[in-house]
Coordinates of C-alpha atoms in Angstrom, one line a residue:
M1 CA -66.3 38.3 -3.8
L2 CA -65.3 35.0 -5.2
K3 CA -62.4 36.6 -7.2
F4 CA -61.2 38.4 -4.1
A5 CA -61.3 35.2 -2.0
I6 CA -59.3 33.3 -4.6
M7 CA -56.7 36.1 -4.8
K8 CA -56.5 36.1 -0.9
I9 CA -55.9 32.3 -0.9
L10 CA -53.2 32.6 -3.6
T11 CA -51.5 35.4 -1.7
F12 CA -51.4 33.3 1.4
I13 CA -50.0 30.2 -0.4
I14 CA -47.2 32.3 -2.1
A15 CA -46.3 34.0 1.2
F16 CA -46.2 30.6 3.0
W17 CA -43.9 29.2 0.2
I18 CA -41.6 32.2 0.5
V19 CA -41.3 31.8 4.2
L20 CA -40.7 28.1 3.9
T21 CA -38.0 28.6 1.3
L22 CA -36.2 31.2 3.2
S23 CA -36.2 29.1 6.4
S24 CA -34.9 26.1 4.5
C25 CA -32.1 28.2 3.0
N26 CA -31.1 29.8 6.3
H27 CA -27.8 28.4 7.5
K28 CA -27.4 27.9 11.2
S29 CA -24.9 30.5 12.7
Y30 CA -22.7 28.7 15.1
P31 CA -21.1 30.3 18.3
S32 CA -18.0 32.3 17.4
E33 CA -15.9 30.2 19.8
L34 CA -16.6 27.0 17.8
V35 CA -15.9 28.7 14.5
M36 CA -12.5 29.8 16.0
V37 CA -11.8 26.2 17.1
D38 CA -12.4 25.1 13.5
S39 CA -9.9 27.7 12.3
I40 CA -7.0 27.4 14.8
S41 CA -7.1 23.6 15.2
E42 CA -4.9 23.3 12.0
H43 CA -1.9 24.9 13.8
D44 CA -2.7 25.2 17.6
T45 CA -4.4 22.2 19.0
R46 CA -3.7 23.1 22.6
Q47 CA -5.6 26.4 22.4
A48 CA -8.4 24.7 20.4
Q49 CA -8.7 22.0 23.1
A50 CA -8.8 24.6 25.8
I51 CA -11.7 26.4 24.1
L52 CA -13.6 23.2 23.7
D53 CA -13.1 22.4 27.4
S54 CA -14.4 25.8 28.4
L55 CA -17.5 25.3 26.2
K56 CA -18.3 21.7 27.4
P57 CA -20.6 22.8 30.4
L58 CA -22.7 24.9 28.0
M59 CA -23.5 22.1 25.6
N60 CA -26.2 20.5 27.8
N61 CA -28.5 23.5 27.1
A62 CA -27.3 24.1 23.5
D63 CA -29.5 23.3 20.5
E64 CA -29.0 20.2 18.3
P65 CA -27.0 21.9 15.5
T66 CA -24.6 23.5 18.0
R67 CA -24.1 20.2 19.9
N68 CA -23.3 18.3 16.8
Y69 CA -20.9 21.0 15.5
Y70 CA -19.2 20.8 19.0
A71 CA -18.9 17.0 18.7
L72 CA -17.4 17.3 15.2
M73 CA -14.9 19.8 16.4
C74 CA -13.9 17.5 19.3
I75 CA -13.1 14.8 16.8
K76 CA -11.2 17.2 14.6
V77 CA -9.0 18.5 17.4
T78 CA -8.3 15.0 18.7
D79 CA -7.2 13.9 15.2
K80 CA -5.0 17.0 14.7
A81 CA -3.4 16.4 18.1
H82 CA -2.5 12.8 16.9
K83 CA -4.5 11.2 19.6
Q84 CA -6.7 8.1 19.4
L85 CA -10.0 8.9 17.7
P86 CA -13.2 8.0 19.7
A87 CA -14.6 4.5 19.0
D88 CA -18.1 5.2 20.3
G89 CA -19.8 5.7 16.9
T90 CA -20.2 9.5 17.4
I91 CA -18.8 10.3 13.9
F92 CA -21.3 8.0 12.2
N93 CA -24.2 9.6 14.0
L94 CA -22.9 13.0 12.8
V95 CA -22.7 11.6 9.2
S96 CA -26.4 10.5 9.4
Y97 CA -27.4 13.9 10.9
Y98 CA -25.7 16.0 8.2
E99 CA -26.9 13.6 5.4
E100 CA -30.5 14.0 6.5
R101 CA -30.2 17.7 6.4
Q102 CA -28.1 17.7 3.2
D103 CA -25.7 20.1 4.9
K104 CA -23.2 20.7 2.1
R105 CA -20.8 22.6 4.4
M106 CA -20.5 20.1 7.3
L107 CA -21.2 16.8 5.5
P108 CA -17.9 16.5 3.7
V109 CA -16.0 17.3 7.0
A110 CA -18.0 14.5 8.7
Y111 CA -17.3 12.1 5.7
Y112 CA -13.5 12.9 6.1
Y113 CA -13.4 12.1 9.8
A114 CA -15.5 9.0 9.3
G115 CA -12.8 7.9 6.9
R116 CA -10.0 8.8 9.3
T117 CA -11.7 6.9 12.1
L118 CA -12.0 3.7 9.9
F119 CA -8.5 4.0 8.6
V120 CA -6.8 4.1 12.0
K121 CA -8.9 0.9 12.8
N122 CA -7.3 -0.8 9.7
N123 CA -10.6 -0.7 7.8
A124 CA -9.2 0.7 4.6
P125 CA -12.1 -0.3 2.3
A126 CA -14.7 1.7 4.2
A127 CA -12.3 4.6 4.8
L128 CA -11.6 4.9 1.1
G129 CA -15.4 5.0 0.4
Y130 CA -15.9 7.9 2.8
Y131 CA -12.9 9.8 1.4
Q132 CA -14.4 9.5 -2.1
K133 CA -17.8 10.7 -0.8
A134 CA -16.1 13.8 0.7
L135 CA -14.2 14.4 -2.5
D136 CA -17.4 14.1 -4.6
L137 CA -18.9 17.1 -2.7
I138 CA -15.8 19.4 -2.6
D139 CA -13.7 18.5 -5.7
G140 CA -12.9 21.7 -7.6
K141 CA -14.2 24.0 -4.9
D142 CA -11.5 26.4 -3.6
D143 CA -13.4 27.3 -0.4
F144 CA -12.7 23.7 0.7
L145 CA -9.0 23.7 -0.2
R146 CA -7.8 22.6 3.3
L147 CA -10.2 19.7 3.4
R148 CA -9.4 18.7 -0.2
K149 CA -5.6 18.6 0.5
A150 CA -6.3 16.4 3.6
V151 CA -8.5 14.0 1.6
Y152 CA -6.0 13.7 -1.1
S153 CA -3.2 13.0 1.4
Q154 CA -5.2 10.3 3.2
M155 CA -6.2 8.7 -0.1
G156 CA -2.5 8.7 -1.0
Y157 CA -1.7 6.8 2.2
V158 CA -4.4 4.2 1.5
F159 CA -3.1 3.6 -2.0
F160 CA 0.4 3.4 -0.6
Y161 CA -0.5 0.5 1.7
Q162 CA -1.9 -1.2 -1.3
N163 CA 1.5 -0.8 -3.1
L164 CA -0.3 1.4 -5.7
F165 CA 2.6 3.9 -5.7
E166 CA 1.6 5.7 -8.9
K167 CA -1.9 6.4 -7.5
S168 CA -0.3 7.5 -4.3
L169 CA 2.0 9.9 -6.3
N170 CA -1.0 11.4 -8.1
M171 CA -2.9 12.0 -4.8
S172 CA 0.2 13.6 -3.2
R173 CA 0.7 15.9 -6.2
K174 CA -2.9 17.1 -5.9
A175 CA -2.4 17.7 -2.1
L176 CA 0.7 19.6 -2.9
S177 CA -1.2 21.8 -5.4
C178 CA -3.7 22.6 -2.7
N179 CA -1.0 23.5 -0.1
V180 CA 0.7 25.8 -2.7
K181 CA -2.6 27.7 -3.2
L182 CA -3.1 27.9 0.6
G183 CA 0.5 29.0 1.1
D184 CA 0.9 26.2 3.7
K185 CA 4.7 25.6 3.8
R186 CA 4.4 22.9 6.5
G187 CA 1.9 21.0 4.4
Q188 CA 4.1 21.4 1.3
I189 CA 7.1 19.9 3.1
Y190 CA 5.1 16.8 4.1
N191 CA 3.8 16.4 0.6
L192 CA 7.2 16.7 -0.9
E193 CA 8.5 14.1 1.5
D194 CA 5.6 11.8 0.5
I195 CA 6.3 12.3 -3.2
G196 CA 10.0 11.6 -2.7
G197 CA 9.1 8.4 -0.9
Y198 CA 6.7 7.2 -3.6
F199 CA 9.4 7.9 -6.3
S200 CA 11.8 5.8 -4.2
D201 CA 9.3 2.9 -4.1
L202 CA 9.0 3.2 -7.8
E203 CA 12.8 2.9 -8.1
M204 CA 13.0 6.4 -9.6
N205 CA 15.9 7.5 -7.4
D206 CA 16.8 10.7 -9.2
S207 CA 13.3 12.1 -8.9
S208 CA 13.2 10.9 -5.3
E209 CA 16.3 12.8 -4.4
I210 CA 15.1 16.0 -6.1
Y211 CA 11.8 16.1 -4.0
Y212 CA 13.5 15.2 -0.7
K213 CA 15.9 18.1 -1.2
R214 CA 13.1 20.4 -2.1
A215 CA 11.4 19.4 1.1
L216 CA 14.7 20.1 3.1
N217 CA 15.2 23.5 1.5
L218 CA 11.7 24.5 2.5
A219 CA 12.1 23.1 6.0
V220 CA 15.3 25.1 6.5
S221 CA 13.6 28.3 5.2
E222 CA 10.9 27.6 7.9
K223 CA 13.6 27.3 10.6
S224 CA 11.7 24.3 12.1
E225 CA 14.0 21.7 13.7
E226 CA 11.1 19.2 13.8
L227 CA 10.6 19.5 10.0
I228 CA 14.3 19.5 9.3
Y229 CA 14.7 16.3 11.5
N230 CA 11.9 14.6 9.6
V231 CA 13.3 15.3 6.2
C232 CA 16.9 14.6 7.2
T233 CA 16.0 11.1 8.5
Q234 CA 14.2 10.4 5.2
L235 CA 17.3 11.5 3.2
A236 CA 19.7 9.5 5.4
F237 CA 17.6 6.4 4.9
F238 CA 17.4 7.1 1.2
Y239 CA 21.2 7.4 0.8
V240 CA 21.9 4.4 2.9
N241 CA 19.3 2.0 1.4
K242 CA 19.0 3.2 -2.1
I243 CA 22.2 4.9 -3.2
K244 CA 24.7 3.3 -0.8
D245 CA 26.2 6.8 -0.4
Y246 CA 27.4 6.7 3.2
A247 CA 29.1 10.1 3.1
N248 CA 25.8 11.9 2.3
A249 CA 23.9 9.6 4.6
K250 CA 26.3 10.6 7.5
K251 CA 25.8 14.3 6.6
F252 CA 22.0 14.2 6.9
Y253 CA 22.2 11.9 9.9
D254 CA 24.3 14.5 11.7
M255 CA 21.8 17.2 10.8
A256 CA 18.9 15.1 12.2
L257 CA 20.8 14.3 15.3
R258 CA 21.5 18.0 16.1
C259 CA 17.8 18.8 15.5
N260 CA 16.9 16.0 17.9
G261 CA 19.0 17.4 20.7
N262 CA 21.8 14.9 20.1
V263 CA 19.5 12.1 21.3
K264 CA 19.5 8.9 19.3
D265 CA 16.0 7.7 18.8
R266 CA 14.9 4.5 17.0
K267 CA 15.2 6.1 13.5
L268 CA 18.7 7.5 14.2
L269 CA 20.0 4.3 15.7
A270 CA 18.8 2.4 12.6
I271 CA 20.6 4.9 10.3
S272 CA 23.7 4.9 12.4
A273 CA 24.0 1.1 12.4
K274 CA 23.6 1.0 8.6
I275 CA 26.3 3.7 8.1
Y276 CA 28.8 2.0 10.4
D277 CA 28.2 -1.3 8.7
G278 CA 28.6 0.3 5.3
I279 CA 32.0 1.9 6.1
G280 CA 33.4 -1.3 7.7
M281 CA 33.0 -0.3 11.4
Q282 CA 31.2 -3.6 12.3
D283 CA 31.9 -3.3 16.0
S284 CA 30.2 0.1 16.2
A285 CA 27.3 -1.1 14.1
Y286 CA 26.9 -4.1 16.5
Q287 CA 26.7 -1.7 19.5
E288 CA 24.0 0.4 17.7
N289 CA 22.0 -2.7 16.8
L290 CA 22.1 -3.9 20.4
R291 CA 20.5 -0.6 21.4
L292 CA 18.0 -0.8 18.5
W293 CA 17.0 -4.3 19.6
K294 CA 15.7 -2.9 22.9
F295 CA 13.0 -0.9 21.2
D296 CA 9.5 -2.3 21.2
N297 CA 9.1 -2.2 17.4
L298 CA 8.9 -5.4 15.2
Y299 CA 10.6 -3.8 12.2
S300 CA 13.5 -2.4 14.3
R301 CA 14.0 -5.6 16.2
K302 CA 13.9 -7.6 12.9
A303 CA 16.6 -5.5 11.3
A304 CA 18.7 -5.5 14.5
C305 CA 18.5 -9.3 14.9
R306 CA 19.5 -10.0 11.4
D307 CA 22.6 -7.7 11.6
I308 CA 23.6 -8.9 15.1
A309 CA 23.4 -12.6 13.8
K310 CA 25.7 -11.7 10.9
Y311 CA 28.1 -10.1 13.3
K312 CA 28.1 -13.1 15.6
I313 CA 28.8 -15.4 12.6
K314 CA 31.8 -13.4 11.6
K315 CA 33.1 -13.6 15.1
G316 CA 32.7 -17.3 15.2
K317 CA 30.0 -17.3 17.8
G318 CA 27.6 -19.8 16.2
E319 CA 25.3 -20.4 19.2
E320 CA 24.7 -16.7 19.8
A321 CA 24.2 -16.2 16.1
L322 CA 21.6 -19.0 16.0
D323 CA 19.8 -17.4 18.9
F324 CA 19.4 -14.1 17.1
L325 CA 18.5 -15.8 13.9
L326 CA 15.6 -17.5 15.7
K327 CA 14.5 -14.2 17.1
Y328 CA 14.8 -12.8 13.6
E329 CA 12.5 -15.5 12.3
D330 CA 10.0 -14.8 15.1
C331 CA 9.9 -11.1 14.1
L332 CA 9.6 -12.0 10.4
D333 CA 6.7 -14.4 11.1
S334 CA 4.9 -11.8 13.1
I335 CA 5.4 -9.2 10.3
N336 CA 4.3 -11.7 7.6
A337 CA 1.1 -12.4 9.6
I338 CA 0.4 -8.7 9.8
T339 CA 1.2 -8.2 6.1
A340 CA -1.1 -11.1 5.1
T341 CA -4.0 -9.5 6.9
E342 CA -3.3 -6.1 5.4
T343 CA -3.1 -7.6 1.9
V344 CA -6.7 -8.9 2.2
T345 CA -7.8 -5.5 3.4
Q346 CA -6.0 -3.8 0.5
M347 CA -7.6 -6.0 -2.1
D348 CA -11.0 -5.3 -0.6
A349 CA -10.2 -1.6 -0.6
M350 CA -9.5 -1.6 -4.3
F351 CA -12.9 -3.4 -4.9
N352 CA -14.7 -0.7 -2.9
Y353 CA -12.9 2.0 -4.8
S354 CA -13.9 0.5 -8.1
A355 CA -17.5 0.1 -6.9
K356 CA -17.5 3.8 -5.9
E357 CA -16.3 4.8 -9.4
K358 CA -19.1 2.7 -10.9
E359 CA -21.6 4.4 -8.7
V360 CA -20.4 7.9 -9.8
A361 CA -20.6 6.8 -13.4
E362 CA -24.2 5.6 -13.0
L363 CA -25.2 8.9 -11.4
K364 CA -23.7 10.8 -14.4
V365 CA -25.7 8.6 -16.8
E366 CA -28.9 9.3 -14.9
K367 CA -28.3 13.0 -15.3
A368 CA -27.7 12.8 -19.1
N369 CA -29.9 14.9 -21.4
Y370 CA -32.4 13.8 -23.9
Q371 CA -30.0 13.9 -26.8
R372 CA -27.6 11.5 -25.1
M373 CA -30.5 9.1 -24.4
M374 CA -31.4 9.2 -28.1
I375 CA -27.8 8.3 -29.0
V376 CA -27.9 5.3 -26.6
A377 CA -31.3 4.2 -28.1
V378 CA -29.8 4.4 -31.6
A379 CA -26.8 2.4 -30.5
I380 CA -29.0 -0.3 -29.0
I381 CA -31.0 -0.6 -32.3
V382 CA -27.7 -0.9 -34.2
F383 CA -26.5 -3.5 -31.8
V384 CA -29.7 -5.5 -32.1
F385 CA -29.4 -5.3 -35.9
L386 CA -25.8 -6.5 -35.8
L387 CA -26.8 -9.3 -33.4
L388 CA -29.4 -10.5 -35.8
I389 CA -26.9 -10.7 -38.6
V390 CA -24.5 -12.6 -36.3
V391 CA -27.3 -15.1 -35.5
L392 CA -28.0 -15.6 -39.1
L393 CA -24.3 -16.2 -39.9
L394 CA -24.1 -18.7 -37.0
M395 CA -27.1 -20.6 -38.3
R396 CA -25.5 -20.9 -41.7
T397 CA -22.2 -22.2 -40.3
K398 CA -23.8 -24.6 -37.9
T399 CA -22.7 -27.7 -39.8
L400 CA -19.2 -26.4 -40.2
S401 CA -19.0 -25.7 -36.4
V402 CA -20.0 -29.3 -35.6
T403 CA -17.1 -30.5 -37.7
V404 CA -14.7 -28.0 -36.2
N405 CA -15.8 -28.9 -32.6
T406 CA -15.2 -32.6 -33.3
E407 CA -11.7 -31.9 -34.6
K408 CA -11.0 -29.7 -31.5
R409 CA -12.1 -32.5 -29.2
R410 CA -9.8 -34.9 -30.9
K411 CA -6.9 -32.5 -30.5
L412 CA -7.8 -31.8 -26.9
N413 CA -7.7 -35.6 -26.1
L414 CA -4.3 -35.8 -27.8
I415 CA -3.0 -32.9 -25.7
N416 CA -4.3 -34.4 -22.5
Q417 CA -2.5 -37.7 -23.3
L418 CA 0.7 -35.7 -23.9
I419 CA 0.3 -33.9 -20.6
E420 CA -0.2 -37.2 -18.7
T421 CA 2.9 -38.6 -20.4
K422 CA 4.9 -35.5 -19.5
E423 CA 3.6 -35.6 -15.9
E424 CA 4.8 -39.2 -15.6
K425 CA 8.2 -38.3 -17.0
R426 CA 8.5 -35.4 -14.6
K427 CA 7.7 -37.6 -11.6
Q428 CA 10.2 -40.1 -12.8
I429 CA 12.9 -37.4 -13.1
L430 CA 12.1 -36.2 -9.6
D431 CA 12.4 -39.7 -8.1
E432 CA 15.7 -40.1 -9.9
L433 CA 17.0 -36.8 -8.5
H434 CA 15.9 -37.8 -5.0
N435 CA 18.1 -40.9 -5.3
T436 CA 21.3 -39.0 -6.2
D437 CA 24.2 -38.6 -3.7
I438 CA 24.0 -34.8 -3.7
Y439 CA 20.3 -34.8 -2.7
K440 CA 21.1 -37.2 0.2
T441 CA 24.0 -34.9 1.1
I442 CA 21.8 -31.9 1.2
N443 CA 19.2 -33.7 3.4
E444 CA 22.0 -34.7 5.9
R445 CA 23.3 -31.1 5.9
L446 CA 19.8 -29.7 6.7
K447 CA 19.7 -31.8 9.9
D448 CA 22.8 -29.9 11.3
R449 CA 21.8 -27.1 13.7
D450 CA 24.9 -25.1 12.7
V451 CA 23.9 -22.7 9.9
R452 CA 27.3 -22.6 8.4
N453 CA 27.3 -26.3 7.7
K454 CA 24.2 -26.0 5.6
R455 CA 26.0 -24.0 2.9
L456 CA 27.1 -25.7 -0.3
S457 CA 30.5 -25.5 -1.9
D458 CA 31.0 -24.5 -5.6
D459 CA 31.8 -28.2 -6.4
E460 CA 28.5 -29.3 -4.8
W461 CA 26.5 -26.7 -6.8
R462 CA 28.2 -28.0 -10.0
E463 CA 27.2 -31.5 -9.0
I464 CA 23.6 -30.5 -8.6
E465 CA 23.7 -28.8 -12.0
A466 CA 25.2 -31.9 -13.6
E467 CA 22.6 -34.2 -12.1
I468 CA 19.7 -32.0 -13.3
C469 CA 21.2 -31.4 -16.8
S470 CA 21.9 -35.1 -17.3
R471 CA 18.1 -35.6 -17.1
I472 CA 16.8 -32.3 -18.5
R473 CA 18.8 -31.1 -21.5
N474 CA 19.5 -27.3 -21.6
F475 CA 17.9 -26.8 -18.2
K476 CA 19.5 -23.3 -17.7
Q477 CA 18.8 -22.3 -21.3
L478 CA 15.1 -23.2 -20.9
I479 CA 14.9 -20.8 -18.0
N480 CA 17.0 -18.0 -19.7
E481 CA 14.7 -18.2 -22.8
N482 CA 12.0 -16.8 -20.6
C483 CA 14.1 -14.4 -18.4
R484 CA 17.8 -14.0 -17.8
V485 CA 18.8 -15.2 -14.3
S486 CA 21.7 -14.4 -12.0
E487 CA 23.8 -17.1 -10.3
H488 CA 21.8 -16.8 -7.1
E489 CA 18.5 -17.0 -8.9
Y490 CA 19.7 -20.0 -10.9
R491 CA 20.7 -21.8 -7.7
V492 CA 17.2 -21.2 -6.3
C493 CA 15.7 -22.7 -9.4
M494 CA 17.9 -25.8 -9.1
L495 CA 16.9 -26.3 -5.5
I496 CA 13.2 -25.9 -6.5
K497 CA 13.7 -28.6 -9.2
L498 CA 15.2 -30.9 -6.6
G499 CA 12.0 -30.5 -4.5
I500 CA 13.8 -28.7 -1.6
P501 CA 11.2 -26.9 0.7
L502 CA 11.2 -23.1 0.8
S503 CA 12.5 -22.8 4.4
C504 CA 15.4 -25.1 3.5
I505 CA 16.3 -23.1 0.4
A506 CA 16.5 -20.0 2.6
E507 CA 19.0 -21.8 4.9
I508 CA 21.1 -23.2 2.1
T509 CA 21.4 -19.8 0.3
N510 CA 21.8 -17.8 3.5
K511 CA 18.7 -15.7 2.7
S512 CA 15.4 -15.1 4.5
R513 CA 12.2 -16.9 3.5
S514 CA 10.7 -13.6 2.4
A515 CA 13.8 -12.9 0.2
I516 CA 13.4 -16.3 -1.5
S517 CA 9.7 -15.7 -2.0
L518 CA 10.5 -12.2 -3.5
T519 CA 13.1 -13.8 -5.8
R520 CA 10.5 -16.4 -7.1
R521 CA 7.8 -13.7 -7.5
R522 CA 10.2 -11.4 -9.4
L523 CA 11.4 -14.2 -11.7
Y524 CA 7.8 -15.1 -12.7
E525 CA 6.9 -11.4 -13.3
R526 CA 10.0 -10.8 -15.5
A527 CA 9.1 -14.0 -17.5
F528 CA 5.3 -13.9 -17.7
G529 CA 4.0 -10.7 -16.2
K530 CA 2.2 -10.0 -12.9
E531 CA 0.1 -12.8 -11.4
K532 CA -1.7 -13.2 -8.1
N533 CA 0.3 -16.2 -6.8
A534 CA 3.5 -15.4 -8.9
A535 CA 5.9 -17.2 -6.5
E536 CA 3.9 -20.5 -6.6
C537 CA 3.4 -20.2 -10.4
W538 CA 7.2 -19.9 -10.8
D539 CA 7.7 -23.2 -8.8
K540 CA 5.2 -24.9 -11.1
F541 CA 7.0 -23.6 -14.2
I542 CA 10.4 -24.9 -12.9
L543 CA 8.9 -28.3 -11.9
S544 CA 7.3 -28.6 -15.4
L545 CA 10.6 -28.4 -17.2

């Protein structure tokens, strides 16, 4: 009897375990209409939205998994239709829901749209973290190809806004590979355009041209005027800005214009103005820039203001030119303010991305087998043994170290004295330069409101060089020993040495503040390599000569 009772209890436990296991492995089957929305939203958002609208009244009585799947599809269709994603926190509730249930099918989708929601809100760090989480779950799985290519593309855009063009290029190539496997020609065209753009940013124009033309050939084969227009505008900008090939730029501009119903939108006006200016038709370029100025877009207005001001200067209309230059400065200040905010976000994004890589590495270490743990243990023992040897050697050389440190302190004090002497000499030179006639002339010129009167003649530039070189021998040679400089770059360096403010240097050289900042940064990077505050470091270098 006892044996029979034990067997009966064991049978009940086993049966209960089997039922529990089967129920936990059972995937919820969703309504066929929602599954259809998931499928068609990639190419027909209107029909997908119509289905969602028809299902909305039924959701009040639906079970929790169906309601959540419906909410996720609403977010997906909104995103595919290029509409503003909801900011009510729904997506993050869905992430928590699928994380709790460890739903490997829906969780990566929720992660992706959490990333999209954060990215459009300019929170790139958190967005990149969610993209990486999605990729961790689906990387290498061909049944998630569409989601993988979307994640790769979005990560490419995040890296692009961080100016990490090589990483962007790598992500776009992975997205392209997914679209090739899917046979998605439209997706391939967008990827080829992105790759062409990233090569252009890397100054690899030959490769950029190849990928843009591959995108155009594919768009033509698809007979899509929308896609042809997109690629042609990219090609026209490429030939205008990078190659200065106005004939080819005009060719692709005309193709884009036809595809756009012969309507000149913001992009086409910008291209047209550049082409007219490039071929010497300044009056036509001026008319196009006037139309471009009316668009409510900072970048378009900035470019239009700059070119209109140049045109007014050539026509001798100084007051009108000054008005547009001031408007140009306003646009530039607004853009710089935006860029500064984005730069902080981009740096934070890189930190989050590195933290995620570290987290993945730690998870891999935790899953290592016993043999690997033994190797680590042996390595630790060897390290400790070597450390003991080093300690013993340090103890033996303690007396010598004290002597060496004393000598180092003596040399350091001597170096500090030399630095103080050189700093006094530098201040003396700067004071002498500020008392020169040419420095006083420059200060008087800067008070003049007429931009043209702020320019310096060749004789005045030679006078500046003579004053500097009379106090600093081989000034130009000292600069060229670190990096070769052009005439414009050398003039910027001379003005820095005179202590002229950045905004005034821009006025004297007829360049924008951003252009002068870019010149200083590039000079430092050519001479010494990349640095966080390269422009300011270059100023310090010039002032130290």
